[in-house]
Amino acid sequence: MRYIIIGGSAAAISAVESIRSLDRESPIDLFSEEETPLFSRVLLPYYIAEELSKPLLNFRTADFFDENRVTAHMGLKVTVIDPKTKTIETVDKKTYAFDKLLIATGGKAIVPPIPGIDKEGISTLKTMADAERIYNTKGARAVVIGAGSIGVEACISLTRRGIKTTLLEQLGQVMPTVFDAEAAAIVQRRIEDLGIEVFTGEKALKFTGDKRVQGVVTDNREIPCDMVVLSVGVRPAAELAVRAGLTIGDMKGIRIDENMMTSVQDIYAAGDVAETRDIARNAYFLNAIWPCAFEQGHIAGLNMAGRKTAYPGSYRRNSIGNFIGIPAISMGVTHAESCALQSDEDEFREIRVRTKESYKKLVLRNGKIIGAILVGQTQKAGLMSILLRKQVNVADSIPLLMSDRLSFMDLLPILRRNADQFSEPEYKELIDTGL
Amino acid sequence: MEFIQKKTADNAAERFLPKAADKGTKLAWDRFEGQLPECGFCESGLSCRDCLQGPCISNPFRDANKLGVCGKDKDVLAAQSLLKLVLKGTMATLDQVGDFVEGVASGGVKPRDKAAADRVIAEIEALLKDGGAGMKKAFPKALLAAWEEAGIVPQGVAKDLFKASQKTEGGVAGVEETLFWAFKAALLGAFARKLQGDLKKAVFGAAPAEIEVDMGILKKDTATIILYGRFSPVLKVKIAEAAAKKKVAVMGVCTDPLLLPHVFAPVTSYGSQELPLMTGAVDLIVVGDQFVNPSLAAIAAEYSVAVVPTETLKDQNPDVFAKAIVEKALNAFGFRRSIVRDIPDAKKTALMGLSAADLDMKKIAAALAGEKIKGIAILAGTNNVKFTQDLPFVTLAQEFLKDGVLCISEGDAGVSLAKYGFLDPGQSEKHCSQGVAELLKTAGKNLPAVIDLGLAENGGLTEFLLALSAAAGKSIKELPILACFAEANRSAEAGEALSLVAMGVSTYFWPALPVTGSPKTMDALSTLCRLKFGAGMIVDTNKKREPLAKAGMILKVFNRVADPAAGDHPWTDWKK
Amino acid sequence: MKVLMVDKEKCTGCHQCELWCGTEIASISKELATAINETPQPVPRVYVEGKPFAMQCRHCEEAPCLDACPNGTMRRDPETGLIYVNEPTCIACWMCVMVCPFGIINPSSSLKVAIKCDRCRSMGYPICAEVCPTGAISLVERKDYRKKKF
């Protein structure tokens, strides 16, 4: 059995681990465009903030490939996937044959077509090269365009380096895909408390300056700056799949079934490049989130190595940890309106509790949790997570779920009612206590 | 949780431990191990069972769980834990004095000085009723003024006990006020003890006696009664009289050994109280409540020892009761002839029951002033299973005497020290520094290394402190005196410790009082008390401190070596 | 694999497990009297919340926290199968908190690391089981509920 994995981040490494948990012998070849192996993209803002050095960006030790007997081709781009001959071709014209292929190429940062985009000092933040570029840019004043997770973390990181930063967001609130307006307002205030200027509902129209960027012109103003970070979004790096004729979904990601297989036998996909069923939306979607990529790689690896495993589907999950001084977690669909496949028979419910120090929101469709936001008190977020994932009806437990005193054992009646969904031993043994 | 520690320093006691293990007899040490770990909340004073909305805790590690249902916070909980102990302790003291008064008033015994006895009884009644005037006159004006300023002058049971206990029923009193209520109750106990001592003098007279102590005094071929714990002195005397007539031996454990002319020689100290029964040489035990392990009943049954409780619901005529007890003992002796006697060869001479009257207080004062001795250490209390029995007392005594500190013992501590020869006049040179040895030679007749003032209810300690203060012309707080409850366990000891602090004697108390959950309370016991009384209560949170280290800690203060933990005393001028 | 289980008939909800986990594992001083007054406040890893039941990390066979951790801080000990937080590398992103179905990971803002039971990896025996006054907590072999094996 010859395994080939294209990609070297969360999904790819996770797949390696689960393949090796079942198959210790067969060769695995891994191809990654990145020169630097095994670093976590999630940590790049910390590198920019000068808080973590390169070695500390790793999410596996340097001997990972040796330990797992993987031949890693770092910095080698794959140019062709040929499903008929079951081979791939790399940029140096070499060909490699596979029995099972995993496409885990991730995403590419979107570069918006804004006039002046090619000036010096303007960069996306996705790759190690991007991070190094930003780190080495000597600037005093930065503008970050796009207030998603990456944008927010980027502007805080730059601020920590002493660079005066402005955050610019086209839509009406920060983190529009993560939080609702209320939570976004809390987050924005915290960002502003750190000394960052935030403009929402403003679009960047052009960049000024000669060779080097000198300013950003928006609908309302011109912001002087000498560096710009673009974090307006990511699109799946699915070119190889497109060219190979694999089915592509509405989100432009590679469509995969519940066993992580693409439209072509023995070719799998996972991570930011893959489109899967989204549990919360009840539709195909692409959630470019590290935990999703990791679990998808995990399931893909199992299936590739012969253990047929179904993926229950992904759902968006975001966590702002200690970055803004208050923990904030969000998952699934956070506005009733934004959910796809609204049918006339569906019932939506939003429950919100706001206090001085915290905000909690649950979104339910037909009595099942499809989204949750927790700001301030986040320790029990995982309980919402599991109820969302298992899609069990919790309509009669809402006061309990919204309570500050919620703990896992309180959920046992729900687990019992849905025992077939909670079949893992960790749940069964607690259900068996009879509490 | 592991608790590995030598159980006892007492060889006679240790001898019975493997025997008990073989026979499957459970002793206090076994039960203690089974209890581990003991509740950390209760140990720290962070629990409350005062009402049925609880039981409540203040959880130091969970924000949701920091206040009791009614709103008591950790500081109040800790202060009240101490208050409750002291209230109980004072009640134990008042029970003793009550029994004595009842016995004398009923005519059960003929006092040596009837007028004096009547006077003291009247003073006791006045004390309980509203504080009385008499005791106040016994204390120096400055001390009384400090107590009045703090609001803690005893005013009788209604205020000092009933009202004090209402703090636990509710209200908004903070840490300081709660602590002062505890001091108030403690002082009521101290006054009562002093008066009981006066009554004893009036009824029985008071003089020291040289007696033999430890298990070796048990006899193979004589019917033997052991009196356990505290109960009516009149009954004790009657038992002694009836027993003498029938040639029955009477000894004691945790009971006043001297009700002259009767002697109830201590067979052992509190921690090993179960073991004399295992010698097989005890035929009957008469038990009070205080200081008596309920486990005695079971062990007594194992060895066919008769058990006679005294603190029962229905009163008994002491004459009749005593005679019945002696008869029962003789019967038991008859039945028990075939039981093997296993009496350890452990016996020591001890001079017990000294008082200020037997000492040249002026010489002691002069020795202090002339720095012939560095200070005076009071060793008080009983045993506690949490420490190697007697080892703290013995270590402290040894180290203190060696380093020039005069040692006074009180209570069961005296019995503990007696077992190791510290109360033996013949061995007084053995342990003492030159300064101490010389003082002992001149300060009294035939003094042993440690001067024993008898049980707490003789009021001997208060008498000693007042006499020394007068002789030195200094207030108590200005004298280099420290009290050490080295291995305490009773609530009465907590009360006594507080009363000593109120009088101006800084006190070390082991194990740590249940206030460790509240830094505020611990600080008040140190800083506030020093401010008000010139002395503080030292709460040692280091559970692992060895006895030698305890001695070192205290000697530092006697040697005037500055130690931030010890705090300032009026008698310290710190020099390196 | 052995897991900590609680016999609900014996658990009295007395919180001793929380107290001694907080003292022996979480605190710096490891002594009760000083631990209870430490700042930052020690964080016990076992939870007695609302019911007479003590809950620790389940050390799941398929652990969501392992998948969620973006930098390899959450690890499984290959010998024991126990999952632990490698605190020096934790960046306090709380992704593990976000996915733990049992809510037993504490996002500690004072310590800036994720706090989770590691079943007393570095001790001889889990402290909560050792101190439980009624013996309600014990280590038992996890039942294999799977009907078939692959």
XYZ file of N, CA and C in Angstrom, chain B residues 402-528:
381
model
N 18.389 23.005 78.990
C 19.790 23.063 78.565
C 20.208 24.489 78.251
N 19.274 25.252 77.692
C 19.628 26.595 77.241
C 19.272 27.657 78.259
N 19.014 27.267 79.500
C 18.841 28.269 80.544
C 17.443 28.819 80.672
N 16.458 28.029 80.324
C 15.080 28.477 80.488
C 14.423 27.643 81.573
N 13.854 28.325 82.572
C 13.172 27.613 83.646
C 11.870 27.026 83.103
N 11.570 25.785 83.478
C 10.361 25.147 82.956
C 9.329 24.891 84.029
N 8.095 25.280 83.743
C 6.958 25.017 84.617
C 6.041 24.086 83.860
N 5.503 23.068 84.534
C 4.542 22.229 83.826
C 3.188 22.341 84.494
N 2.163 22.111 83.680
C 0.813 22.148 84.201
C 0.001 21.069 83.524
N -0.887 20.478 84.276
C -1.805 19.527 83.667
C -1.140 18.210 83.327
N -1.696 17.560 82.300
C -1.208 16.251 81.904
C 0.228 16.338 81.391
N 0.648 17.545 80.995
C 2.041 17.724 80.559
C 2.979 17.331 81.681
N 2.579 17.668 82.913
C 3.394 17.298 84.055
C 3.521 15.791 84.166
N 2.417 15.083 83.954
C 2.459 13.613 84.027
C 3.379 13.073 82.940
N 3.222 13.632 81.725
C 4.096 13.192 80.636
C 5.555 13.348 81.018
N 5.910 14.549 81.508
C 7.309 14.810 81.837
C 7.764 13.955 83.016
N 6.824 13.681 83.923
C 7.173 12.872 85.097
C 7.655 11.496 84.677
N 7.030 10.955 83.639
C 7.388 9.601 83.205
C 8.849 9.511 82.780
N 9.455 10.641 82.454
C 10.839 10.624 81.974
C 11.804 11.204 82.993
N 11.350 11.387 84.214
C 12.241 11.823 85.285
C 12.378 13.309 85.456
N 11.637 14.099 84.674
C 11.811 15.549 84.769
C 11.262 16.117 86.075
N 10.380 15.342 86.738
C 9.826 15.835 87.999
C 10.513 15.155 89.193
N 11.575 14.438 88.921
C 12.275 13.718 89.989
C 13.341 14.618 90.597
N 13.154 14.977 91.878
C 14.143 15.855 92.514
C 15.560 15.268 92.431
N 15.642 13.958 92.475
C 16.955 13.330 92.428
C 17.650 13.488 91.082
N 16.893 13.821 90.038
C 17.515 13.920 88.724
C 17.591 15.354 88.233
N 17.441 16.308 89.127
C 17.276 17.677 88.638
C 18.533 18.202 87.949
N 19.698 17.731 88.373
C 20.922 18.263 87.747
C 21.027 17.847 86.286
N 20.461 16.676 85.995
C 20.720 16.002 84.715
C 20.511 16.905 83.507
N 19.458 17.650 83.545
C 19.090 18.329 82.313
C 19.424 19.809 82.286
N 19.726 20.390 83.467
C 19.659 21.853 83.525
C 20.974 22.550 83.261
N 20.842 23.730 82.697
C 22.004 24.604 82.574
C 22.394 25.052 83.968
N 23.547 25.661 84.065
C 24.017 26.063 85.395
C 23.059 27.056 86.031
N 22.638 28.031 85.247
C 21.748 29.066 85.775
C 20.475 28.464 86.344
N 19.893 27.550 85.576
C 18.649 26.937 86.022
C 18.888 26.082 87.254
N 19.969 25.309 87.217
C 20.256 24.406 88.343
C 20.423 25.206 89.638
N 21.145 26.303 89.530
C 21.384 27.115 90.743
C 20.082 27.680 91.265
N 19.270 28.170 90.349
C 17.988 28.741 90.768
C 17.133 27.695 91.460
N 17.095 26.485 90.867
C 16.273 25.430 91.452
C 16.718 25.132 92.885
N 18.018 25.215 93.092
C 18.513 24.920 94.448
C 17.997 25.932 95.446
N 17.893 27.168 95.008
C 17.561 28.214 95.982
C 16.102 28.618 95.991
N 15.392 28.318 94.937
C 14.025 28.843 94.836
C 13.003 28.000 95.569
N 13.390 26.877 96.093
C 12.407 26.049 96.801
C 13.083 24.826 97.390
N 12.293 23.999 98.042
C 12.849 22.820 98.688
C 12.789 21.642 97.745
N 13.972 21.062 97.469
C 13.955 19.779 96.787
C 13.315 19.852 95.397
N 13.606 20.940 94.683
C 12.921 21.126 93.412
C 13.507 20.237 92.305
N 12.647 19.617 91.509
C 13.136 18.863 90.350
C 13.400 19.811 89.176
N 13.814 19.211 88.065
C 14.174 20.036 86.897
C 12.983 20.861 86.407
N 11.814 20.235 86.409
C 10.615 20.952 85.958
C 9.686 21.132 87.155
N 9.205 22.345 87.328
C 8.329 22.654 88.453
C 6.886 22.425 88.036
N 6.238 21.438 88.662
C 4.877 21.102 88.261
C 3.850 21.810 89.135
N 2.910 22.531 88.503
C 1.909 23.266 89.271
C 0.574 22.539 89.341
N 0.562 21.287 88.934
C -0.677 20.526 89.055
C -1.625 20.775 87.902
N -2.813 20.198 88.021
C -3.764 20.311 86.937
C -4.309 21.738 86.823
N -4.822 22.031 85.652
C -5.279 23.383 85.360
C -6.294 23.876 86.370
N -7.155 22.955 86.826
C -8.224 23.411 87.720
C -7.708 23.752 89.112
N -6.391 23.628 89.319
C -5.860 24.121 90.589
C -5.560 25.617 90.511
N -5.718 26.199 89.347
C -5.459 27.625 89.199
C -4.036 28.000 89.505
N -3.155 27.004 89.524
C -1.797 27.266 89.956
C -1.038 28.195 89.035
N -1.352 28.108 87.762
C -0.606 28.902 86.791
C -0.899 30.386 86.947
N -2.184 30.698 87.067
C -2.555 32.103 87.255
C -1.919 32.646 88.516
N -1.982 31.836 89.589
C -1.401 32.248 90.863
C 0.094 32.531 90.698
N 0.766 31.629 90.004
C 2.213 31.763 89.778
C 2.519 33.058 89.029
N 1.766 33.300 87.952
C 2.039 34.490 87.128
C 1.826 35.767 87.930
N 0.721 35.801 88.720
C 0.449 36.998 89.492
C 1.527 37.197 90.563
N 1.938 36.107 91.194
C 2.957 36.220 92.245
C 4.290 36.675 91.663
N 4.622 36.138 90.508
C 5.905 36.524 89.908
C 5.883 37.986 89.498
N 4.755 38.369 88.934
C 4.605 39.760 88.501
C 4.784 40.704 89.680
N 4.156 40.328 90.814
C 4.277 41.166 92.013
C 5.718 41.192 92.495
N 6.338 40.025 92.523
C 7.716 39.962 93.035
C 8.672 40.739 92.142
N 8.434 40.713 90.842
C 9.344 41.390 89.927
C 9.028 42.864 89.795
N 7.854 43.254 90.246
C 7.446 44.639 90.084
C 7.199 44.979 88.618
N 6.824 43.950 87.832
C 6.584 44.206 86.398
C 5.269 43.556 86.016
N 4.663 44.082 84.977
C 3.439 43.407 84.496
C 3.846 42.099 83.834
N 2.888 41.176 83.775
C 3.183 39.849 83.231
C 3.758 39.957 81.827
N 3.212 40.845 81.012
C 3.656 40.913 79.620
C 5.094 41.395 79.501
N 5.592 42.001 80.572
C 6.977 42.466 80.513
C 7.960 41.397 80.939
N 7.462 40.259 81.393
C 8.342 39.179 81.822
C 8.556 38.206 80.667
N 9.801 37.675 80.562
C 10.081 36.745 79.454
C 9.495 35.367 79.714
N 8.186 35.272 79.537
C 7.502 33.992 79.779
C 6.783 33.603 78.490
N 6.912 32.346 78.107
C 6.183 31.833 76.938
C 5.481 30.540 77.332
N 4.256 30.384 76.842
C 3.538 29.137 77.125
C 3.550 28.252 75.887
N 3.688 26.945 76.115
C 3.702 26.010 74.980
C 2.723 24.880 75.226
N 1.655 24.864 74.466
C 0.780 23.695 74.459
C 1.333 22.822 73.335
N 2.262 21.950 73.698
C 3.080 21.287 72.680
C 2.325 20.204 71.921
N 1.372 19.549 72.569
C 0.621 18.480 71.899
C -0.805 18.481 72.438
N -1.472 19.615 72.272
C -2.785 19.785 72.897
C -3.874 19.048 72.133
N -4.997 18.790 72.826
C -6.127 18.251 72.070
C -7.482 18.728 72.582
N -7.586 19.156 73.836
C -8.912 19.457 74.395
C -9.342 20.887 74.103
N -10.662 21.076 74.045
C -11.181 22.422 73.857
C -10.825 23.298 75.051
N -10.752 22.697 76.251
C -10.400 23.498 77.422
C -8.994 24.070 77.281
N -8.136 23.340 76.580
C -6.773 23.841 76.392
C -6.768 25.064 75.500
N -7.626 25.053 74.487
C -7.713 26.229 73.621
C -8.149 27.430 74.442
N -9.133 27.200 75.323
C -9.594 28.287 76.168
C -8.496 28.769 77.089
N -7.770 27.820 77.661
C -6.717 28.226 78.582
C -5.637 29.013 77.854
N -5.325 28.575 76.641
C -4.303 29.272 75.860
C -4.714 30.722 75.626
N -5.964 30.920 75.263
C -6.427 32.292 75.043
C -6.355 33.108 76.318
N -6.687 32.495 77.461
C -6.666 33.272 78.702
C -5.222 33.657 79.046
N -4.271 32.792 78.719
C -2.866 33.132 78.971
C -2.440 34.310 78.106
N -2.868 34.294 76.855
C -2.544 35.422 75.974
C -3.131 36.700 76.543
N -4.371 36.607 77.016
C -5.020 37.800 77.575
C -4.254 38.325 78.784
N -3.607 37.412 79.493
C -2.851 37.858 80.670
C -1.480 38.399 80.293
N -1.064 38.227 79.066
C 0.222 38.773 78.650
C 1.296 37.738 78.415
N 0.883 36.468 78.258
C 1.866 35.423 77.991
C 1.669 34.932 76.558
N 2.657 35.154 75.710
C 2.543 34.646 74.333
C 2.535 33.128 74.365
N 1.675 32.558 73.545
C 1.438 31.130 73.637
C 1.604 30.437 72.290
N 2.310 29.318 72.318
C 2.460 28.457 71.142
C 1.486 27.299 71.313
N 0.754 26.997 70.254
C -0.275 25.967 70.368
C -0.142 24.980 69.223
N 0.059 23.724 69.574
C 0.096 22.664 68.556
C -0.935 21.603 68.900
N -1.698 21.082 67.941
C -1.664 21.430 66.527
C -2.264 22.815 66.277
N -2.072 23.355 65.068
C -2.574 24.695 64.782
C -4.070 24.759 65.072
N -4.481 25.842 65.721
C -5.906 26.025 65.998
C -6.668 26.130 64.673
N -7.954 25.774 64.655
C -8.704 25.763 63.393
C -9.027 27.173 62.906
N -7.994 27.919 62.629
C -8.169 29.268 62.085
C -7.293 29.463 60.862
N -6.634 28.395 60.412
C -5.637 28.567 59.359
C -6.255 28.923 58.017
N -7.573 28.787 57.895
C -8.213 29.166 56.645
C -8.411 30.661 56.520
N -8.126 31.388 57.581
C -8.379 32.817 57.540
C -7.134 33.588 57.964
N -6.425 34.119 56.989
C -5.246 34.919 57.337
C -5.612 36.087 58.272
N -6.836 36.605 58.096
C -7.265 37.739 58.918
C -7.333 37.333 60.393
N -7.900 36.143 60.634
C -8.019 35.694 62.006
C -6.640 35.413 62.602
N -5.777 34.774 61.801
C -4.428 34.479 62.301
C -3.689 35.771 62.613
N -3.892 36.742 61.763
C -3.221 38.011 61.997
C -3.743 38.686 63.249
N -5.069 38.620 63.463
C -5.644 39.233 64.660
C -5.086 38.569 65.915
N -4.933 37.243 65.855
C -4.402 36.525 67.021
C -2.967 36.938 67.307
N -2.302 37.429 66.266
C -0.929 37.858 66.470
C -0.870 39.367 66.716
N -1.173 40.123 65.678
C -0.989 41.581 65.749
C -1.931 42.260 66.740
N -3.230 41.977 66.590
C -4.196 42.667 67.443
C -3.985 42.301 68.908
